[in-house]
C-alpha atoms as an extended CHARMM CRD file, in Angstrom:
* protein
*
        63  EXT
         1         1  MET       CA            -26.1150000000       -5.7210000000       28.1790000000  PROA      1               0.0000000000
         2         2  PHE       CA            -26.4000000000       -2.4390000000       26.2610000000  PROA      2               0.0000000000
         3         3  ILE       CA            -24.8540000000       -3.9380000000       23.1140000000  PROA      3               0.0000000000
         4         4  ALA       CA            -27.2120000000       -6.9080000000       23.3400000000  PROA      4               0.0000000000
         5         5  ARG       CA            -30.2220000000       -4.5730000000       23.3890000000  PROA      5               0.0000000000
         6         6  VAL       CA            -28.9810000000       -2.5140000000       20.4760000000  PROA      6               0.0000000000
         7         7  SER       CA            -28.1000000000       -5.5550000000       18.4120000000  PROA      7               0.0000000000
         8         8  ARG       CA            -31.4730000000       -7.2640000000       18.7730000000  PROA      8               0.0000000000
         9         9  GLY       CA            -32.6100000000       -8.5140000000       15.3720000000  PROA      9               0.0000000000
        10        10  ARG       CA            -29.1360000000       -8.3850000000       13.8620000000  PROA      10              0.0000000000
        11        11  THR       CA            -27.0550000000      -11.2640000000       12.5510000000  PROA      11              0.0000000000
        12        12  ILE       CA            -23.8160000000      -12.2890000000       14.2400000000  PROA      12              0.0000000000
        13        13  ARG       CA            -21.8780000000      -10.9530000000       11.2480000000  PROA      13              0.0000000000
        14        14  GLU       CA            -23.5010000000       -7.5190000000       11.5640000000  PROA      14              0.0000000000
        15        15  PHE       CA            -22.9170000000       -7.5340000000       15.3140000000  PROA      15              0.0000000000
        16        16  VAL       CA            -19.2170000000       -8.4030000000       15.0190000000  PROA      16              0.0000000000
        17        17  THR       CA            -18.7150000000       -5.8560000000       12.2590000000  PROA      17              0.0000000000
        18        18  GLY       CA            -20.4300000000       -3.0860000000       14.2060000000  PROA      18              0.0000000000
        19        19  VAL       CA            -18.8340000000       -3.7960000000       17.5680000000  PROA      19              0.0000000000
        20        20  LEU       CA            -15.3140000000       -4.9000000000       16.6620000000  PROA      20              0.0000000000
        21        21  PHE       CA            -14.2890000000       -3.9420000000       13.1610000000  PROA      21              0.0000000000
        22        22  VAL       CA            -15.8190000000       -0.4840000000       12.7590000000  PROA      22              0.0000000000
        23        23  PRO       CA            -14.2860000000        0.9990000000       15.9630000000  PROA      23              0.0000000000
        24        24  ALA       CA            -10.9530000000       -0.7120000000       15.2650000000  PROA      24              0.0000000000
        25        25  GLY       CA            -10.9260000000        0.6770000000       11.7320000000  PROA      25              0.0000000000
        26        26  PHE       CA            -11.7720000000        4.1660000000       12.9690000000  PROA      26              0.0000000000
        27        27  THR       CA             -8.9790000000        4.0030000000       15.5530000000  PROA      27              0.0000000000
        28        28  LEU       CA             -6.5060000000        2.7640000000       12.9390000000  PROA      28              0.0000000000
        29        29  MET       CA             -7.3290000000        5.6350000000       10.6080000000  PROA      29              0.0000000000
        30        30  TRP       CA             -7.1820000000        8.1810000000       13.4700000000  PROA      30              0.0000000000
        31        31  MET       CA             -3.7610000000        7.0170000000       14.6640000000  PROA      31              0.0000000000
        32        32  THR       CA             -2.4430000000        6.8720000000       11.0960000000  PROA      32              0.0000000000
        33        33  VAL       CA             -3.4490000000       10.4310000000       10.2690000000  PROA      33              0.0000000000
        34        34  PHE       CA             -2.3290000000       12.0690000000       13.5040000000  PROA      34              0.0000000000
        35        35  GLY       CA              0.7580000000        9.8800000000       13.9160000000  PROA      35              0.0000000000
        36        36  ASN       CA              1.9780000000       10.6640000000       10.4250000000  PROA      36              0.0000000000
        37        37  SER       CA              1.2870000000       14.3560000000       10.9820000000  PROA      37              0.0000000000
        38        38  ALA       CA              3.3750000000       14.3190000000       14.1580000000  PROA      38              0.0000000000
        39        39  ILE       CA              6.2390000000       12.4570000000       12.4730000000  PROA      39              0.0000000000
        40        40  TYR       CA              6.1500000000       14.9220000000        9.5750000000  PROA      40              0.0000000000
        41        41  LEU       CA              6.3100000000       17.9150000000       11.9120000000  PROA      41              0.0000000000
        42        42  ILE       CA              9.2440000000       16.4730000000       13.8320000000  PROA      42              0.0000000000
        43        43  MET       CA             11.2250000000       15.4140000000       10.7490000000  PROA      43              0.0000000000
        44        44  ASN       CA             10.6550000000       18.4250000000        8.5070000000  PROA      44              0.0000000000
        45        45  GLN       CA             10.0210000000       21.3400000000       10.8350000000  PROA      45              0.0000000000
        46        46  GLY       CA             11.9100000000       20.2940000000       13.9460000000  PROA      46              0.0000000000
        47        47  ALA       CA              8.8620000000       20.5350000000       16.1840000000  PROA      47              0.0000000000
        48        48  THR       CA             10.4990000000       19.2850000000       19.3790000000  PROA      48              0.0000000000
        49        49  ASP       CA              9.5230000000       22.1050000000       21.7290000000  PROA      49              0.0000000000
        50        50  LEU       CA              6.8400000000       20.0540000000       23.4870000000  PROA      50              0.0000000000
        51        51  ALA       CA              9.2120000000       17.1480000000       24.1440000000  PROA      51              0.0000000000
        52        52  ASN       CA             11.8750000000       19.4820000000       25.5120000000  PROA      52              0.0000000000
        53        53  THR       CA              9.3570000000       21.2500000000       27.7350000000  PROA      53              0.0000000000
        54        54  VAL       CA              8.0800000000       17.9690000000       29.1620000000  PROA      54              0.0000000000
        55        55  GLN       CA             11.6080000000       16.7110000000       29.8390000000  PROA      55              0.0000000000
        56        56  ALA       CA             12.5530000000       19.9560000000       31.5570000000  PROA      56              0.0000000000
        57        57  GLY       CA              9.4260000000       19.8350000000       33.6900000000  PROA      57              0.0000000000
        58        58  CYS       CA              9.9660000000       16.2380000000       34.8230000000  PROA      58              0.0000000000
        59        59  GLY       CA             13.0710000000       17.1180000000       36.8240000000  PROA      59              0.0000000000
        60        60  ALA       CA             11.3590000000       20.0280000000       38.5770000000  PROA      60              0.0000000000
        61        61  GLY       CA              9.3120000000       17.8470000000       40.9230000000  PROA      61              0.0000000000
        62        62  PRO       CA              5.5470000000       17.5700000000       41.2540000000  PROA      62              0.0000000000
        63        63  VAL       CA              3.4550000000       20.1230000000       39.4670000000  PROA      63              0.0000000000
C-alpha cells in the first residue's frame, strides 16, 4: 500500500527500477565491499580472533 502511494504517477519501469533493482544493487555493492574486506583481513592479516572467540563461547552454554 505504501509503495503504491509513493509510486503514483510513475511508469511501471520506474516503479520496478526503484523498488527492485536499486535496493538489490545497493545490497550487492554493500556485500561486495564488506565481504572482500573481511576475506582480505583473514587471508593477509590472520584476523581469526572473532571466530575463535565465538567457537569457544558456544561450548560454554547459554550466555
